[in-house]
mmCIF file of C-alpha atoms in Angstrom:
data_model
loop_
_atom_site.group_PDB
_atom_site.id
_atom_site.type_symbol
_atom_site.label_atom_id
_atom_site.label_comp_id
_atom_site.label_asym_id
_atom_site.label_seq_id
_atom_site.Cartn_x
_atom_site.Cartn_y
_atom_site.Cartn_z
ATOM 1 C CA TYR A 1 61.065 -58.580 -102.331
ATOM 2 C CA GLU A 2 57.517 -58.428 -101.011
ATOM 3 C CA ARG A 3 54.702 -57.727 -103.456
ATOM 4 C CA GLY A 4 57.404 -56.851 -105.990
ATOM 5 C CA GLN A 5 59.144 -54.217 -103.848
ATOM 6 C CA LEU A 6 62.641 -54.421 -102.371
ATOM 7 C CA VAL A 7 62.256 -54.533 -98.574
ATOM 8 C CA SER A 8 65.581 -55.857 -97.285
ATOM 9 C CA ALA A 9 69.060 -56.975 -98.359
ATOM 10 C CA ALA A 10 71.797 -58.778 -96.458
ATOM 11 C CA THR A 11 75.213 -60.318 -97.012
ATOM 12 C CA ARG A 12 75.454 -64.084 -96.615
ATOM 13 C CA GLY A 13 77.787 -63.760 -93.597
ATOM 14 C CA ASN A 14 78.357 -67.162 -92.024
ATOM 15 C CA GLY A 15 75.336 -68.668 -93.769
ATOM 16 C CA GLU A 16 72.940 -67.801 -90.960
ATOM 17 C CA VAL A 17 73.777 -64.247 -89.887
ATOM 18 C CA GLY A 18 75.047 -61.506 -92.218
ATOM 19 C CA ASP A 19 75.175 -57.728 -92.455
ATOM 20 C CA GLU A 20 72.004 -55.754 -93.169
ATOM 21 C CA VAL A 21 72.862 -53.621 -96.243
ATOM 22 C CA THR A 22 69.461 -52.597 -97.618
ATOM 23 C CA MET A 23 70.197 -48.887 -98.057
ATOM 24 C CA ASN A 24 73.511 -49.644 -99.755
ATOM 25 C CA VAL A 25 71.938 -52.134 -102.162
ATOM 26 C CA ARG A 26 69.324 -49.555 -103.112
ATOM 27 C CA THR A 27 72.168 -47.536 -104.690
ATOM 28 C CA ILE A 28 73.123 -50.370 -107.099
ATOM 29 C CA ARG A 29 71.490 -49.773 -110.465
ATOM 30 C CA SER A 30 71.541 -53.435 -111.528
ATOM 31 C CA GLY A 31 69.632 -54.403 -108.365
ATOM 32 C CA PRO A 32 66.073 -53.233 -109.132
ATOM 33 C CA GLN A 33 64.013 -51.395 -106.505
ATOM 34 C CA ALA A 34 60.899 -53.129 -107.858
ATOM 35 C CA LEU A 35 60.431 -56.349 -109.823
ATOM 36 C CA GLN A 36 59.578 -55.877 -113.478
ATOM 37 C CA GLY A 37 57.100 -57.694 -115.702
ATOM 38 C CA ARG A 38 54.564 -60.027 -114.156
ATOM 39 C CA GLY A 39 54.171 -63.463 -112.608
ATOM 40 C CA TRP A 40 56.593 -62.993 -109.713
ATOM 41 C CA PRO A 41 55.689 -64.542 -106.342
ATOM 42 C CA GLU A 42 54.400 -62.492 -103.420
ATOM 43 C CA VAL A 43 57.687 -63.081 -101.555
ATOM 44 C CA LEU A 44 60.974 -63.649 -103.384
ATOM 45 C CA GLU A 45 64.551 -63.747 -102.102
ATOM 46 C CA VAL A 46 67.018 -63.261 -104.978
ATOM 47 C CA ARG A 47 70.621 -64.354 -104.433
ATOM 48 C CA GLY A 48 73.680 -63.234 -106.327
ATOM 49 C CA GLU A 49 77.022 -61.473 -106.267
ATOM 50 C CA VAL A 50 77.870 -57.805 -105.782
ATOM 51 C CA TYR A 51 81.039 -57.125 -107.771
ATOM 52 C CA MET A 52 83.132 -54.571 -109.638
ATOM 53 C CA ALA A 53 83.988 -54.952 -113.314
ATOM 54 C CA ASP A 54 87.739 -54.950 -114.020
ATOM 55 C CA ALA A 55 87.724 -51.604 -115.877
ATOM 56 C CA ASP A 56 85.582 -50.003 -113.148
ATOM 57 C CA PHE A 57 87.961 -51.297 -110.470
ATOM 58 C CA LEU A 58 91.063 -49.858 -112.167
ATOM 59 C CA ALA A 59 89.346 -46.491 -112.708
ATOM 60 C CA PHE A 60 88.123 -46.493 -109.089
ATOM 61 C CA ASN A 61 91.659 -47.136 -107.748
ATOM 62 C CA GLU A 62 93.026 -44.311 -109.913
ATOM 63 C CA GLN A 63 90.360 -42.016 -108.497
ATOM 64 C CA GLN A 64 91.254 -43.128 -104.954
ATOM 65 C CA ALA A 65 94.970 -42.505 -105.596
ATOM 66 C CA SER A 66 94.353 -38.959 -106.918
ATOM 67 C CA ALA A 67 92.169 -38.180 -103.889
ATOM 68 C CA GLY A 68 94.707 -39.653 -101.453
ATOM 69 C CA GLY A 69 92.262 -42.413 -100.491
ATOM 70 C CA LYS A 70 92.674 -46.126 -99.832
ATOM 71 C CA ILE A 71 93.976 -48.265 -102.726
ATOM 72 C CA PHE A 72 92.294 -51.685 -102.927
ATOM 73 C CA ALA A 73 94.236 -54.851 -103.736
ATOM 74 C CA ASN A 74 91.564 -56.514 -105.850
ATOM 75 C CA PRO A 75 87.949 -56.091 -107.040
ATOM 76 C CA ARG A 76 86.529 -58.533 -104.486
ATOM 77 C CA ASN A 77 87.857 -56.623 -101.481
ATOM 78 C CA ALA A 78 86.788 -53.326 -103.055
ATOM 79 C CA ALA A 79 83.239 -54.569 -103.645
ATOM 80 C CA ALA A 80 82.912 -56.118 -100.173
ATOM 81 C CA GLY A 81 84.205 -52.981 -98.448
ATOM 82 C CA SER A 82 81.991 -50.726 -100.546
ATOM 83 C CA LEU A 83 78.875 -52.772 -99.769
ATOM 84 C CA ARG A 84 79.426 -52.578 -95.996
ATOM 85 C CA GLN A 85 79.839 -48.788 -95.781
ATOM 86 C CA LEU A 86 77.841 -47.181 -92.975
ATOM 87 C CA ASP A 87 77.059 -44.230 -95.247
ATOM 88 C CA PRO A 88 75.031 -45.341 -98.320
ATOM 89 C CA ALA A 89 76.320 -42.265 -100.182
ATOM 90 C CA VAL A 90 79.795 -43.848 -100.174
ATOM 91 C CA SER A 91 78.393 -47.044 -101.713
ATOM 92 C CA ALA A 92 76.494 -44.973 -104.272
ATOM 93 C CA ALA A 93 79.742 -43.301 -105.400
ATOM 94 C CA ARG A 94 81.414 -46.648 -106.102
ATOM 95 C CA PRO A 95 80.923 -48.709 -109.288
ATOM 96 C CA LEU A 96 79.051 -51.680 -107.784
ATOM 97 C CA ARG A 97 77.050 -54.122 -109.890
ATOM 98 C CA PHE A 98 74.827 -57.081 -109.032
ATOM 99 C CA SER A 99 74.604 -60.400 -110.875
ATOM 100 C CA ALA A 100 71.796 -62.808 -109.919
ATOM 101 C CA HIS A 101 72.562 -66.522 -109.863
ATOM 102 C CA GLY A 102 69.881 -68.066 -107.668
ATOM 103 C CA TRP A 103 67.130 -67.611 -105.119
ATOM 104 C CA GLY A 104 66.223 -68.589 -101.580
ATOM 105 C CA GLU A 105 62.796 -68.104 -100.040
ATOM 106 C CA ALA A 106 59.908 -67.957 -102.503
ATOM 107 C CA SER A 107 56.206 -68.003 -101.616
ATOM 108 C CA GLU A 108 55.498 -70.266 -104.607
ATOM 109 C CA PRO A 109 57.550 -72.541 -106.898
ATOM 110 C CA LEU A 110 59.356 -70.637 -109.660
ATOM 111 C CA ALA A 111 59.769 -73.425 -112.239
ATOM 112 C CA ASP A 112 60.608 -77.088 -112.739
ATOM 113 C CA THR A 113 64.279 -76.476 -113.538
ATOM 114 C CA HIS A 114 67.033 -74.169 -112.343
ATOM 115 C CA SER A 115 67.602 -72.718 -115.825
ATOM 116 C CA GLU A 116 63.909 -71.867 -116.276
ATOM 117 C CA ALA A 117 63.835 -70.145 -112.877
ATOM 118 C CA LEU A 118 66.887 -68.037 -113.766
ATOM 119 C CA GLU A 119 65.233 -67.023 -117.051
ATOM 120 C CA LYS A 120 62.244 -65.731 -115.063
ATOM 121 C CA ILE A 121 64.481 -63.874 -112.619
ATOM 122 C CA GLY A 122 66.134 -62.218 -115.623
ATOM 123 C CA ARG A 123 62.741 -61.123 -116.966
ATOM 124 C CA TRP A 124 61.939 -59.616 -113.563
ATOM 125 C CA GLY A 125 64.815 -57.156 -113.966
ATOM 126 C CA PHE A 126 68.007 -58.865 -112.804
ATOM 127 C CA TRP A 127 71.236 -58.942 -114.809
ATOM 128 C CA GLN A 128 72.951 -62.311 -115.253
ATOM 129 C CA ASN A 129 76.413 -62.877 -116.682
ATOM 130 C CA GLY A 130 75.156 -64.780 -119.746
ATOM 131 C CA LEU A 131 77.651 -67.644 -119.364
ATOM 132 C CA SER A 132 75.217 -70.325 -118.178
ATOM 133 C CA ARG A 133 74.530 -73.287 -120.375
ATOM 134 C CA VAL A 134 72.404 -76.425 -119.970
ATOM 135 C CA VAL A 135 74.528 -79.492 -120.762
ATOM 136 C CA ARG A 136 73.004 -82.947 -120.994
ATOM 137 C CA VAL A 137 75.094 -85.673 -119.359
ATOM 138 C CA ALA A 138 74.188 -89.215 -120.428
ATOM 139 C CA ASP A 139 75.760 -92.498 -119.322
ATOM 140 C CA ALA A 140 78.480 -90.700 -117.324
ATOM 141 C CA ASP A 141 79.701 -88.887 -120.455
ATOM 142 C CA ALA A 142 80.858 -85.499 -119.162
ATOM 143 C CA SER A 143 82.519 -84.358 -122.399
ATOM 144 C CA GLY A 144 79.936 -81.572 -122.823
ATOM 145 C CA LEU A 145 80.827 -80.174 -119.408
ATOM 146 C CA SER A 146 84.559 -80.360 -120.182
ATOM 147 C CA ALA A 147 84.044 -78.560 -123.503
ATOM 148 C CA PHE A 148 82.098 -75.755 -121.781
ATOM 149 C CA TYR A 149 84.769 -75.459 -119.053
ATOM 150 C CA GLU A 150 87.545 -75.172 -121.656
ATOM 151 C CA ASP A 151 85.561 -72.626 -123.676
ATOM 152 C CA VAL A 152 84.990 -70.323 -120.685
ATOM 153 C CA GLU A 153 88.612 -70.744 -119.529
ATOM 154 C CA ARG A 154 89.820 -69.551 -122.940
ATOM 155 C CA ARG A 155 87.540 -66.510 -122.797
ATOM 156 C CA ARG A 156 87.886 -65.602 -119.101
ATOM 157 C CA SER A 157 90.486 -62.829 -119.524
ATOM 158 C CA GLY A 158 88.156 -60.961 -121.899
ATOM 159 C CA LEU A 159 84.949 -61.229 -119.877
ATOM 160 C CA GLY A 160 85.437 -57.861 -118.192
ATOM 161 C CA PHE A 161 85.086 -59.286 -114.671
ATOM 162 C CA SER A 162 87.161 -61.749 -112.658
ATOM 163 C CA ILE A 163 86.106 -65.375 -112.180
ATOM 164 C CA ASP A 164 88.020 -68.334 -110.770
ATOM 165 C CA GLY A 165 85.909 -71.207 -112.126
ATOM 166 C CA LEU A 166 82.454 -72.574 -112.875
ATOM 167 C CA VAL A 167 79.671 -73.962 -110.710
ATOM 168 C CA LEU A 168 78.043 -77.157 -111.996
ATOM 169 C CA LYS A 169 74.397 -77.516 -110.903
ATOM 170 C CA VAL A 170 71.802 -80.249 -111.270
ATOM 171 C CA ASN A 171 69.111 -78.581 -113.373
ATOM 172 C CA ARG A 172 65.931 -80.360 -112.231
ATOM 173 C CA LEU A 173 64.632 -78.815 -109.028
ATOM 174 C CA ASP A 174 62.993 -82.046 -107.849
ATOM 175 C CA TRP A 175 66.398 -83.753 -108.099
ATOM 176 C CA GLN A 176 67.956 -80.855 -106.185
ATOM 177 C CA GLY A 177 65.400 -81.500 -103.446
ATOM 178 C CA ARG A 178 66.230 -85.204 -103.329
ATOM 179 C CA LEU A 179 69.976 -84.503 -103.119
ATOM 180 C CA GLY A 180 69.530 -81.913 -100.361
ATOM 181 C CA SER A 181 72.342 -79.995 -98.698
ATOM 182 C CA ALA A 182 75.294 -80.675 -96.439
ATOM 183 C CA SER A 183 76.044 -78.370 -93.504
ATOM 184 C CA ARG A 184 77.827 -75.747 -95.606
ATOM 185 C CA SER A 185 76.819 -76.316 -99.238
ATOM 186 C CA PRO A 186 74.208 -78.004 -101.460
ATOM 187 C CA ARG A 187 74.897 -81.524 -102.732
ATOM 188 C CA TRP A 188 73.430 -80.577 -106.106
ATOM 189 C CA ALA A 189 76.136 -78.023 -106.948
ATOM 190 C CA VAL A 190 79.934 -78.242 -107.101
ATOM 191 C CA ALA A 191 82.651 -75.733 -107.997
ATOM 192 C CA TRP A 192 85.056 -76.523 -110.841
ATOM 193 C CA LYS A 193 87.984 -74.132 -110.414
ATOM 194 C CA PHE A 194 90.316 -72.852 -113.111
ATOM 195 C CA PRO A 195 94.083 -73.072 -112.625
ATOM 196 C CA PRO A 196 95.367 -69.643 -111.492
ATOM 197 C CA GLU A 197 96.445 -67.269 -114.260
ATOM 198 C CA ARG A 198 100.185 -66.610 -114.230
ATOM 199 C CA ALA A 199 102.491 -63.913 -115.567
ATOM 200 C CA VAL A 200 106.210 -63.077 -115.547
ATOM 201 C CA THR A 201 107.568 -59.797 -114.139
ATOM 202 C CA VAL A 202 110.497 -58.329 -112.169
ATOM 203 C CA VAL A 203 110.917 -57.782 -108.415
ATOM 204 C CA GLU A 204 111.908 -54.115 -108.181
ATOM 205 C CA ASP A 205 112.098 -54.065 -104.383
ATOM 206 C CA ILE A 206 111.151 -55.993 -101.238
ATOM 207 C CA GLN A 207 109.700 -54.107 -98.283
ATOM 208 C CA CYS A 208 108.201 -55.128 -94.970
ATOM 209 C CA GLN A 209 104.567 -54.372 -94.225
ATOM 210 C CA VAL A 210 103.292 -54.087 -90.647
ATOM 211 C CA GLY A 211 99.785 -55.476 -90.138
ATOM 212 C CA ARG A 212 97.217 -54.233 -87.628
ATOM 213 C CA THR A 213 98.283 -56.942 -85.114
ATOM 214 C CA GLY A 214 101.979 -56.031 -85.447
ATOM 215 C CA LYS A 215 102.810 -58.967 -87.710
ATOM 216 C CA ILE A 216 105.511 -58.064 -90.245
ATOM 217 C CA THR A 217 105.160 -59.495 -93.759
ATOM 218 C CA PRO A 218 107.676 -59.096 -96.609
ATOM 219 C CA VAL A 219 106.054 -57.795 -99.786
ATOM 220 C CA ALA A 220 107.522 -57.869 -103.300
ATOM 221 C CA HIS A 221 107.115 -54.589 -105.209
ATOM 222 C CA LEU A 222 106.800 -55.647 -108.827
ATOM 223 C CA LYS A 223 107.111 -54.088 -112.232
ATOM 224 C CA PRO A 224 103.356 -53.583 -112.869
ATOM 225 C CA ILE A 225 101.734 -56.332 -114.929
ATOM 226 C CA THR A 226 98.155 -57.373 -115.699
ATOM 227 C CA VAL A 227 97.120 -60.813 -114.417
ATOM 228 C CA GLY A 228 93.577 -61.968 -115.079
ATOM 229 C CA GLY A 229 92.458 -58.478 -116.028
ATOM 230 C CA VAL A 230 93.826 -56.819 -112.864
ATOM 231 C CA LEU A 231 96.965 -54.671 -112.622
ATOM 232 C CA VAL A 232 99.327 -56.230 -110.064
ATOM 233 C CA ARG A 233 102.059 -54.131 -108.435
ATOM 234 C CA ARG A 234 102.699 -56.082 -105.231
ATOM 235 C CA ALA A 235 102.705 -59.697 -104.064
ATOM 236 C CA THR A 236 103.099 -61.262 -100.638
ATOM 237 C CA LEU A 237 106.291 -63.213 -99.884
ATOM 238 C CA HIS A 238 104.819 -64.587 -96.626
ATOM 239 C CA ASN A 239 107.990 -64.881 -94.480
ATOM 240 C CA ALA A 240 111.782 -65.256 -94.436
ATOM 241 C CA ASP A 241 111.661 -69.044 -94.916
ATOM 242 C CA GLU A 242 109.547 -68.625 -98.063
ATOM 243 C CA ILE A 243 112.004 -66.102 -99.542
ATOM 244 C CA GLU A 244 114.935 -68.415 -98.818
ATOM 245 C CA ARG A 245 113.178 -71.555 -100.090
ATOM 246 C CA LYS A 246 112.267 -69.907 -103.404
ATOM 247 C CA ASP A 247 115.551 -67.923 -103.506
ATOM 248 C CA ILE A 248 113.814 -64.662 -104.404
ATOM 249 C CA ARG A 249 116.123 -61.669 -104.801
ATOM 250 C CA ILE A 250 115.622 -57.998 -105.619
ATOM 251 C CA GLY A 251 115.995 -57.691 -109.395
ATOM 252 C CA ASP A 252 114.878 -61.285 -110.081
ATOM 253 C CA THR A 253 112.495 -62.243 -112.853
ATOM 254 C CA VAL A 254 109.638 -64.126 -111.191
ATOM 255 C CA VAL A 255 106.439 -65.983 -112.024
ATOM 256 C CA ILE A 256 103.396 -64.627 -110.203
ATOM 257 C CA GLN A 257 99.823 -65.833 -109.947
ATOM 258 C CA ARG A 258 96.643 -64.665 -108.297
ATOM 259 C CA ALA A 259 95.809 -67.340 -105.732
ATOM 260 C CA GLY A 260 92.106 -68.063 -106.052
ATOM 261 C CA ASP A 261 92.327 -65.318 -108.680
ATOM 262 C CA VAL A 262 92.455 -62.783 -105.856
ATOM 263 C CA ILE A 263 95.668 -62.559 -103.786
ATOM 264 C CA PRO A 264 98.850 -62.125 -105.864
ATOM 265 C CA GLN A 265 101.747 -64.392 -104.869
ATOM 266 C CA VAL A 266 105.196 -65.210 -106.210
ATOM 267 C CA VAL A 267 105.319 -68.795 -107.485
ATOM 268 C CA GLU A 268 109.024 -69.034 -108.335
ATOM 269 C CA SER A 269 112.130 -67.111 -109.284
ATOM 270 C CA LEU A 270 113.557 -67.808 -112.757
ATOM 271 C CA ALA A 271 117.193 -68.455 -111.866
ATOM 272 C CA ALA A 272 118.190 -68.776 -115.536
ATOM 273 C CA GLU A 273 117.185 -65.136 -116.059
ATOM 274 C CA ARG A 274 118.837 -63.785 -112.897
ATOM 275 C CA ARG A 275 120.662 -60.479 -113.356
ATOM 276 C CA GLU A 276 124.198 -59.984 -112.089
ATOM 277 C CA ASN A 277 123.068 -57.127 -109.851
ATOM 278 C CA ALA A 278 120.277 -59.136 -108.169
ATOM 279 C CA THR A 279 120.634 -58.718 -104.402
ATOM 280 C CA VAL A 280 119.699 -60.960 -101.492
ATOM 281 C CA TYR A 281 117.103 -59.342 -99.234
ATOM 282 C CA ARG A 282 118.123 -58.646 -95.649
ATOM 283 C CA PHE A 283 115.391 -58.255 -93.061
ATOM 284 C CA PRO A 284 115.452 -55.018 -91.028
ATOM 285 C CA VAL A 285 116.750 -55.253 -87.478
ATOM 286 C CA ARG A 286 114.263 -52.617 -86.293
ATOM 287 C CA CYS A 287 110.498 -52.609 -86.780
ATOM 288 C CA PRO A 288 109.715 -50.470 -89.842
#
């Protein structure tokens, strides 16, 4: 933003070079075209996440299915693909949202602490997820952080959007400056991941999927089940060795999880619940 007006937007890419997506971002309602209120710096780079809410994602996939379009595996892929469309009208037709969580270049200091700066960014028109909390840590007592982690983990399935953990940040900006950054990430922030959410369902079929490079991957077609707010119908089985090692058969009851809360995978087959008609999968002898 320059003089309060949106002038450019880009994806983070590799940290130095990303995709220029200004016209697409202009179609996102929660990313303001102009900063609101007063007191913003002459130049301000706002950082955050473009995402789809869980309900929006499910409705979008249903719309795609009825129109014979592409079905997306998860909200993250759907949001990333929608943001990089060459035609901004396609991005505009998709339910994208923007949540601000930080900033980069600023022509003047925003505040003394991270939390105060985010409050200002919120007043300037940016939506934030409302889950942040300042926790005081004294004498290496991290019980307040653990309590917050456990509270969010309990509530995560009802948030309406998918998360896979928290990010702990040093609040004082002068301390952030002293800690600096490593080559790929700041030393003043660290991710605290949740364990993947799991669910139990049935393998209705196993079919091979041919990738764009010709690689063939077995995929479990599951009785649909919601995991972490997302409806899961398929999960990768990786390869023949993985199927044999986990002894996964068609008709088996299996435990699935979303790895990194994104890619569904089969964790194990519940042998105690195996049906008599469960069948061992045989790989095709010809390319499907």
